[in-house]
XYZ file of C-alpha atoms in Angstrom:
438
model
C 64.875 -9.858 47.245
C 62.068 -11.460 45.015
C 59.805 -8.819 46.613
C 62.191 -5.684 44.971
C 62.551 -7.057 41.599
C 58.605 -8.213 41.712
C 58.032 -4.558 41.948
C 60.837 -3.622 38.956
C 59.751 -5.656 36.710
C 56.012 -4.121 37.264
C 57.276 -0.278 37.555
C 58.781 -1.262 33.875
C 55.719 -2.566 32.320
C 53.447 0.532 33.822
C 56.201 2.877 32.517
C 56.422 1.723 28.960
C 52.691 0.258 28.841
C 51.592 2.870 26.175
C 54.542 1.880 24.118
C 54.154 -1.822 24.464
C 50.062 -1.204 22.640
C 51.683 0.996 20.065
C 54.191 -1.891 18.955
C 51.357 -4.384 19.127
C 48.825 -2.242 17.682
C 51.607 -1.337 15.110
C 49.790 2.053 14.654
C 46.013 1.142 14.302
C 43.173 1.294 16.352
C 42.911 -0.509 19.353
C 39.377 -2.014 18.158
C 40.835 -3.124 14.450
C 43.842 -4.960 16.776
C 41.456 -6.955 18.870
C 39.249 -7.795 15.937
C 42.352 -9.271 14.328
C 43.489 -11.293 17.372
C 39.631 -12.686 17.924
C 40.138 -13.781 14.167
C 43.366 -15.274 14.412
C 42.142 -16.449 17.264
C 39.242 -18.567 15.845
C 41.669 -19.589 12.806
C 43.609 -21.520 14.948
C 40.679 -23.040 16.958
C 39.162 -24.078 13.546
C 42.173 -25.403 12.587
C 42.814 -27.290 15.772
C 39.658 -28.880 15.461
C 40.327 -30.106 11.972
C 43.448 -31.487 12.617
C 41.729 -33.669 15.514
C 39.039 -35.086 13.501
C 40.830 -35.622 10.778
C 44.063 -37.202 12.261
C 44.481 -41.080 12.401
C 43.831 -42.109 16.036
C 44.783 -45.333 15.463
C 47.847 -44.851 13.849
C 46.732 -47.001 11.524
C 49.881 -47.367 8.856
C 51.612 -48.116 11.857
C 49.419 -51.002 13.218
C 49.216 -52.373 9.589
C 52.878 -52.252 8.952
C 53.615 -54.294 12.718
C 50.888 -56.664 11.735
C 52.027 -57.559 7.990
C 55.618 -57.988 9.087
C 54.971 -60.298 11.765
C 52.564 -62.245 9.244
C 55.630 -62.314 7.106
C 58.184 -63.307 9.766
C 55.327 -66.501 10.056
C 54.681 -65.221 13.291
C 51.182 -64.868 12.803
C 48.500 -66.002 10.308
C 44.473 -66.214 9.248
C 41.988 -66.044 6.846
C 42.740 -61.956 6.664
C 46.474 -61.807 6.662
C 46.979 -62.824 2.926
C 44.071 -59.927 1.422
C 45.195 -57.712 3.951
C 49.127 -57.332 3.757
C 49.580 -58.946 0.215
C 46.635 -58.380 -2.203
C 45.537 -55.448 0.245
C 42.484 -56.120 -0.561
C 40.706 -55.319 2.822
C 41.618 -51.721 4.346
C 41.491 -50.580 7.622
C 39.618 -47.256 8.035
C 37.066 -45.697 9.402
C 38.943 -45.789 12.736
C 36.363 -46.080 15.399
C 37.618 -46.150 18.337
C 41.012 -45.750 20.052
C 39.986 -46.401 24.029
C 39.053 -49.328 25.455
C 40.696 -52.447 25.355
C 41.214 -52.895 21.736
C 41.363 -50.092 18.453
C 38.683 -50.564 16.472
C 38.275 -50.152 12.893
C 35.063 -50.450 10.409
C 35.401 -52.298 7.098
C 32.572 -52.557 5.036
C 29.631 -54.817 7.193
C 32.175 -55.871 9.824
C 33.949 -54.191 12.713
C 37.877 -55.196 12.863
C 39.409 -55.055 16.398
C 43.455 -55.517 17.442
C 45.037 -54.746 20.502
C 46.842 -51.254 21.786
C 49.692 -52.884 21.765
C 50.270 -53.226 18.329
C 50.567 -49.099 18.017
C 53.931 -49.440 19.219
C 55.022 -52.933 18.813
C 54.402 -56.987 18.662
C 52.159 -58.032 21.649
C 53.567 -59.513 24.062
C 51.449 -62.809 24.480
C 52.990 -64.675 22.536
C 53.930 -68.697 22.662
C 57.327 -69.648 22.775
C 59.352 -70.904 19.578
C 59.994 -73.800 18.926
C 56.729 -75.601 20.284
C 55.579 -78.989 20.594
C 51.836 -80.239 20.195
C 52.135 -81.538 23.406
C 53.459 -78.528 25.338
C 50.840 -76.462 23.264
C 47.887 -78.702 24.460
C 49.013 -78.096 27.905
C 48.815 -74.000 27.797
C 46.107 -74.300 25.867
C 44.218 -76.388 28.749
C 45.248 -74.212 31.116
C 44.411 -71.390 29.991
C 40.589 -72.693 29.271
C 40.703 -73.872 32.877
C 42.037 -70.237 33.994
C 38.690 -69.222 32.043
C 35.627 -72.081 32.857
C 37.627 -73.839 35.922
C 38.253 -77.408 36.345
C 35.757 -78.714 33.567
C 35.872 -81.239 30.732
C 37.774 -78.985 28.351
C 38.369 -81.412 25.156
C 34.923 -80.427 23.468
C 36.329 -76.705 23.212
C 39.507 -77.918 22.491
C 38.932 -79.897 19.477
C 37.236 -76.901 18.249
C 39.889 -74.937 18.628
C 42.146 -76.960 16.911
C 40.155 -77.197 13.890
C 39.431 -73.232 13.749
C 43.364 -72.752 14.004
C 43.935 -74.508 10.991
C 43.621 -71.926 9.021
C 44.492 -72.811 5.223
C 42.722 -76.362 5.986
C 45.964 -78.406 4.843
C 45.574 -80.892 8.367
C 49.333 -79.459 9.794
C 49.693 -76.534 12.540
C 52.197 -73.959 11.980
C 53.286 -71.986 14.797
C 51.631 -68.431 13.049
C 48.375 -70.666 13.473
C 49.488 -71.596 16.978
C 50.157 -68.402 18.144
C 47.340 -66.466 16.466
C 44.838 -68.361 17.990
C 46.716 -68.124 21.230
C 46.755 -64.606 21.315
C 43.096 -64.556 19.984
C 41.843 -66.593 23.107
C 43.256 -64.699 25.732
C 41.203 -61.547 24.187
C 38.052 -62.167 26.507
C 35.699 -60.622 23.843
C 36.740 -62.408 20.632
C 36.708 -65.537 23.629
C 32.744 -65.029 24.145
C 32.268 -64.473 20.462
C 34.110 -67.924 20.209
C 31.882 -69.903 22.796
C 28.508 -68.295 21.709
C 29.016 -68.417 17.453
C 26.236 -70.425 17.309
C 23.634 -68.198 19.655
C 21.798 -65.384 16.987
C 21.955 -62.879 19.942
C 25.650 -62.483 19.205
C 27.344 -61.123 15.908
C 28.999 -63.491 13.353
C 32.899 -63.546 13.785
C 34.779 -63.053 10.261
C 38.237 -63.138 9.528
C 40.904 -63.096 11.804
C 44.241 -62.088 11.054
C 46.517 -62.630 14.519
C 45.114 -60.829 17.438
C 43.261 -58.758 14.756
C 39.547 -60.397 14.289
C 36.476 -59.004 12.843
C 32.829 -59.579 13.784
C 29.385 -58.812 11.812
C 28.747 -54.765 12.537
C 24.734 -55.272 13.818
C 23.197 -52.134 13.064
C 21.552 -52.537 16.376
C 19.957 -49.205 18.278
C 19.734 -49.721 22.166
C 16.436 -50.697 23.403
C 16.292 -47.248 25.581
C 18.600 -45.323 28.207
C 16.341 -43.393 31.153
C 19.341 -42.785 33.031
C 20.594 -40.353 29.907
C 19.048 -37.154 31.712
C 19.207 -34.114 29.420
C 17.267 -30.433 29.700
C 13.520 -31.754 28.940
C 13.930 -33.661 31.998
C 13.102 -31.097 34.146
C 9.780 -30.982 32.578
C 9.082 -34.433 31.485
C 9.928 -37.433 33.237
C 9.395 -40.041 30.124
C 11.478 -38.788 27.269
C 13.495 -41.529 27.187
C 10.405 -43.031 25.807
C 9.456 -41.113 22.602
C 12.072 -42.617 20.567
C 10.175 -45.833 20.970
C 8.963 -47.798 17.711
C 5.065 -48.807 17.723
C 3.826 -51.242 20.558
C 3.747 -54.084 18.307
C 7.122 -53.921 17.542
C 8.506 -53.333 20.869
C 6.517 -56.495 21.723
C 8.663 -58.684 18.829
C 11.664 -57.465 20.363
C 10.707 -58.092 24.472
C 9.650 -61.624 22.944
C 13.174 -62.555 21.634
C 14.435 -60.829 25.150
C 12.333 -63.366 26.881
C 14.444 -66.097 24.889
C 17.245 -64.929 27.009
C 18.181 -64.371 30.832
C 20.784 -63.345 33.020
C 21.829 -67.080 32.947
C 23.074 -68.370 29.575
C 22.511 -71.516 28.177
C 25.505 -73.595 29.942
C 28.392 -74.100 27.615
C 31.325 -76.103 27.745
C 30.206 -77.641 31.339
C 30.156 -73.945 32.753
C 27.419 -71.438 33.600
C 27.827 -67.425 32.187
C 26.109 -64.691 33.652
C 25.568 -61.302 32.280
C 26.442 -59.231 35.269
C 25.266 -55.828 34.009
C 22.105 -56.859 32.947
C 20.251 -53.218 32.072
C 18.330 -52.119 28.725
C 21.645 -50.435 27.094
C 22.995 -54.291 26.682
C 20.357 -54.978 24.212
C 19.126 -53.618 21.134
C 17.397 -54.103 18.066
C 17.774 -54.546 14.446
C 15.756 -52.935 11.660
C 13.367 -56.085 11.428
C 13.371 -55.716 15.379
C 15.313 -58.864 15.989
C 16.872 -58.636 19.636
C 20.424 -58.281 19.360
C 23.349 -58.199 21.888
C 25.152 -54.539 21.580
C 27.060 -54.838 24.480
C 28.500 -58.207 25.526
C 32.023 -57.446 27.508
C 30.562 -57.927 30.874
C 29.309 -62.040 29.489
C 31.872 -63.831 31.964
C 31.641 -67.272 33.108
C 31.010 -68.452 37.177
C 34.676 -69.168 37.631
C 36.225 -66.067 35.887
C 33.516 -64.075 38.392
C 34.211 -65.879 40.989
C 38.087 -64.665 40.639
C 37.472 -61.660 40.308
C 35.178 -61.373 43.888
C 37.622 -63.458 45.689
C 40.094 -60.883 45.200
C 37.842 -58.781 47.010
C 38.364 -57.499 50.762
C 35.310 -56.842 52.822
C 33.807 -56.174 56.240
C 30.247 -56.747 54.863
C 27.878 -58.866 52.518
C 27.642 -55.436 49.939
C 31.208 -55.211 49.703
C 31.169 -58.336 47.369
C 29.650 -56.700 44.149
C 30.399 -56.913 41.003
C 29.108 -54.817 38.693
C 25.480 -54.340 39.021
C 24.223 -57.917 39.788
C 27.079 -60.172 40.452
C 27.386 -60.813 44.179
C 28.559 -62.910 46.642
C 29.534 -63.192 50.298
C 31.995 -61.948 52.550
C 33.958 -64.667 54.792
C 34.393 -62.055 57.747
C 37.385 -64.770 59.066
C 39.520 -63.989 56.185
C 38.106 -60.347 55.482
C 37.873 -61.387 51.945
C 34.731 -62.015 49.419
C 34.161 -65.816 48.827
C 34.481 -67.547 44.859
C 30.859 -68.962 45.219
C 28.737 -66.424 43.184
C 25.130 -65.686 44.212
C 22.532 -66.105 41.318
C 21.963 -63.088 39.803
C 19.104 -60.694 40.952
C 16.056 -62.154 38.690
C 14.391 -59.054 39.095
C 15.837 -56.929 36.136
C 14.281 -59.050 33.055
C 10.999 -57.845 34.599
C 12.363 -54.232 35.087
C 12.948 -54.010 31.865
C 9.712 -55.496 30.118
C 7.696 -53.056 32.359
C 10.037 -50.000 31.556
C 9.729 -51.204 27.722
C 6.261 -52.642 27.212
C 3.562 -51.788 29.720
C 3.027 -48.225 29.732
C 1.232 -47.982 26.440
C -0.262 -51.510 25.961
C -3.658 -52.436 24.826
C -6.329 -52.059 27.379
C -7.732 -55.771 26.938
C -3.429 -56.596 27.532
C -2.390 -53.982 29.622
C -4.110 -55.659 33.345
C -3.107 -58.978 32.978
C 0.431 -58.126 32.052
C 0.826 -55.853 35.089
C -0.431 -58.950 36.886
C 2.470 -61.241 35.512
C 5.321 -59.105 36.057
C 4.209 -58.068 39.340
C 4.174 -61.852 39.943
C 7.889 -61.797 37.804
C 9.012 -59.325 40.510
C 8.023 -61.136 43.119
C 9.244 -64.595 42.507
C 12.639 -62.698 41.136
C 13.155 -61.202 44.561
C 12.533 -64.827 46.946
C 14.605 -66.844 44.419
C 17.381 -63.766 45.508
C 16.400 -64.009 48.956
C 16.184 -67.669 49.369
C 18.927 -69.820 50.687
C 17.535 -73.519 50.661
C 18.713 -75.286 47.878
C 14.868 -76.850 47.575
C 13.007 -73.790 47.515
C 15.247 -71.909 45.405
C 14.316 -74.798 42.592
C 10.777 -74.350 43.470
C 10.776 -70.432 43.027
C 12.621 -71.278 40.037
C 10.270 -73.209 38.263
C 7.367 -70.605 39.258
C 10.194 -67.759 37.773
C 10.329 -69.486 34.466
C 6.657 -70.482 34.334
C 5.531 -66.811 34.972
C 8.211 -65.363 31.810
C 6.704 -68.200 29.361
C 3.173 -66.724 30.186
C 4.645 -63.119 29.604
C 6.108 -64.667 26.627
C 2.843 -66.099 25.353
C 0.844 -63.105 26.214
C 2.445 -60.904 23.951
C 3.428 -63.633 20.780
C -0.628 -64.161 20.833
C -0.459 -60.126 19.938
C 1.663 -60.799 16.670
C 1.361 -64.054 15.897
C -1.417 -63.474 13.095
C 0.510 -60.348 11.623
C 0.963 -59.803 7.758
C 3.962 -61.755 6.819
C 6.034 -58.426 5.480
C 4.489 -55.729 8.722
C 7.777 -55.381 9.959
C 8.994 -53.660 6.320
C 8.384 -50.193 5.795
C 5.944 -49.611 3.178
C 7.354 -49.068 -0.569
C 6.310 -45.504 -1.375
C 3.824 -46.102 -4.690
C 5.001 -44.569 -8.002
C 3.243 -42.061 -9.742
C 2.232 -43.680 -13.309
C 4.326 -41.795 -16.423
C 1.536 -40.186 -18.515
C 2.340 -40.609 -22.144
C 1.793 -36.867 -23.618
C 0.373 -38.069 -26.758
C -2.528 -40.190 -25.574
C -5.583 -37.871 -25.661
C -8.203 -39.882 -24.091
C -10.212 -40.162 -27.411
């Protein structure tokens, strides 16, 4: 049956083909016609492509108008809300951003992020109303444990307390409650929370909410070799020539020395960068390091979680990311909590990657000597399972990076005071047309 009217319906077509061009074509020639289709063609492409750069991803009137409303319902508050939904003095535009956890939005020097959610509606993390100090003490606790583990929370928490009072009148509304509830559970604005005082990480601004904003670092990453394009084929060190001077690659590996995989220990718990690679960090224009990336900052416990979730048959099963590890129980068939230390081996990766090739002669042996000696101690603190010699290869470890750290400071130490500005370009004196020179 579907065979017999297959072959009608083509029989038709073939019959009446010529007739079918002639009402397309409506009487002109056939290369006239397909001009005009290419061109109507690439109208609508063009105008496709306009529509998508120019419409709002973010939905932005629609994220402002959910936000404002709750901030008037006293829902939410923060140092924004007031300039932003009454005086309207700070606009969001610029819309960055629309995937990953949070839209993103640029206003003047800082970057303003808010959750998806709020494209659609309130988000749903929200405390319950009413609330008493006491019950809001307890989720707050919790929560920090859920984060750090079973630490000493009430340094943290006394901070928190203070940062939630927002118009500074000693009294905590529940807006203030809530915003800096829904604030904490976003692991990002968390970090940026727990590491304001470290000048690796951007300054937090206002917060408005779940919306915050932090200091846009105009920050280019320190290189990417793994970005293969065309000239690959013929050169295997492109990634390089983008590279500033040696001198001021060496200012920026000496503030990379400053920090490790390890973090400085805050709050009675250790954080780990677990994807430590040279796309994390970057640089400013004076060639200050500066965190670009700094998602994958997560303390020992929230790790830990995360592995322990894990099943496995094998020790390399229990990965995460690129540097996070620890072992498989092969009882339970599931990863333990007790991270591994971080492979020590990538700080020297880097530094070789970013300042040997090109060094000075009278710099260049003795540096290959110390992060040879870097990549060695690295890989037995990894390796090593005694608790005593681990502390030993430690020491050694953090001995060797001071020398590297030395070694190149000696380099810059006696530099001009302003050789990390760009040179003024000189103006030309304005001759005076009526001085003669006699």
């Amino acid at each position: 049956m579907l065979i017999s009217i297959n072959r009608e319906v083509r029989l038709f077509f073939k019959r009446r083909k010529k007739k079918i061009l002639r009402i397309l074509c409506c009487g002109l020639d056939t290369e006239i016609v397909a001009a005009i289709y290419i061109c109507a063609f690439l109208i609508a492409a063009l105008i496709l492509v306009i529509w998508q750069i120019t419409r709002d991803k973010c939905h932005t009137e629609k994220v402002k108008k959910h936000l404002c409303q709750d901030y008037k319902d006293g829902k939410i508050a923060g140092t924004w809300c007031h300039a932003l939904c009454e005086e309207e003095v700070i606009q969001l535009h610029s819309c960055r951003y629309e995937s990953g956890p949070s839209l993103t939005f640029q206003f003047e020097d800082t970057v303003v992020k808010l959750p998806h959610s709020y494209k659609t509606s309130s988000p749903h993390s929200q405390l319950p109303e009413p609330l008493s100090m006491s019950q809001l003490d307890k989720m707050l606790q919790d929560l920090l444990h859920s984060k750090l583990g079973q630490v000493d929370v009430t340094g943290l928490l006394q901070k928190i307390y203070k940062y939630a009072d927002f118009n500074n009148n000693g009294k905590l509304t529940y807006g203030e409650a809530n915003s800096v509830w829904q604030l904490l559970n976003i692991h990002e604005f968390f970090i940026l929370f727990v590491f304001e005082e470290d000048p690796i990480f951007p300054l937090r601004n206002g917060t408005c909410g779940p919306l915050y904003a932090h200091q846009h670092v105009k920050a280019s990453p320190l290189f990417n070799k793994h970005n293969k394009t065309f000239l690959d084929n013929f050169f295997s060190n492109t990634y390089r020539w983008s590279f500033p001077t040696w001198d001021r690659r060496v200012k920026v590996a000496v503030g990379l020395l400053e920090y490790g995989i390890t973090f400085s220990e805050k709050y009675n718990a250790k954080f780990y960068m677990c994807d430590y690679v040279e796309q994390c960090f970057g640089h400013t224009s004076l060639f200050e390091v500066s965190l670009v990336s700094f998602e994958n900052i997560m303390s020992e416990f929230m790790i830990g979680n995360i592995l322990s979730q894990k099943k496995c048959s094998k020790d390399s099963h229990c990965q995460y990311q690129n540097l996070c590890h620890s072992l498989c129980n092969k009882q339970t068939g599931k990863c333990t909590s007790d991270i591994m230390e971080p492979s020590h081996t990538s700080v020297c990766e880097v530094l070789r990657d970013y300042v040997l090739f090109d060094a000075p002669v009278h710099v260049k042996t003795k540096l290959n000597d110390l992060l040879k000696k870097c990549d060695r101690s690295g890989r037995k603190i990894d390796k090593t399972g005694n608790s005593r010699e681990v502390n030993e290869h430690y020491v050694r470890y953090n001995t060797i990076l001071f020398d590297i750290q030395d070694l190149l400071w000696d380099e810059i130490k006696n530099k001009p005071p302003n050789w990390l500005h760009p040179p003024k370009p000189k103006k030309k004196p304005k001759q005076n047309p009526k001085f003669t020179g006699k």
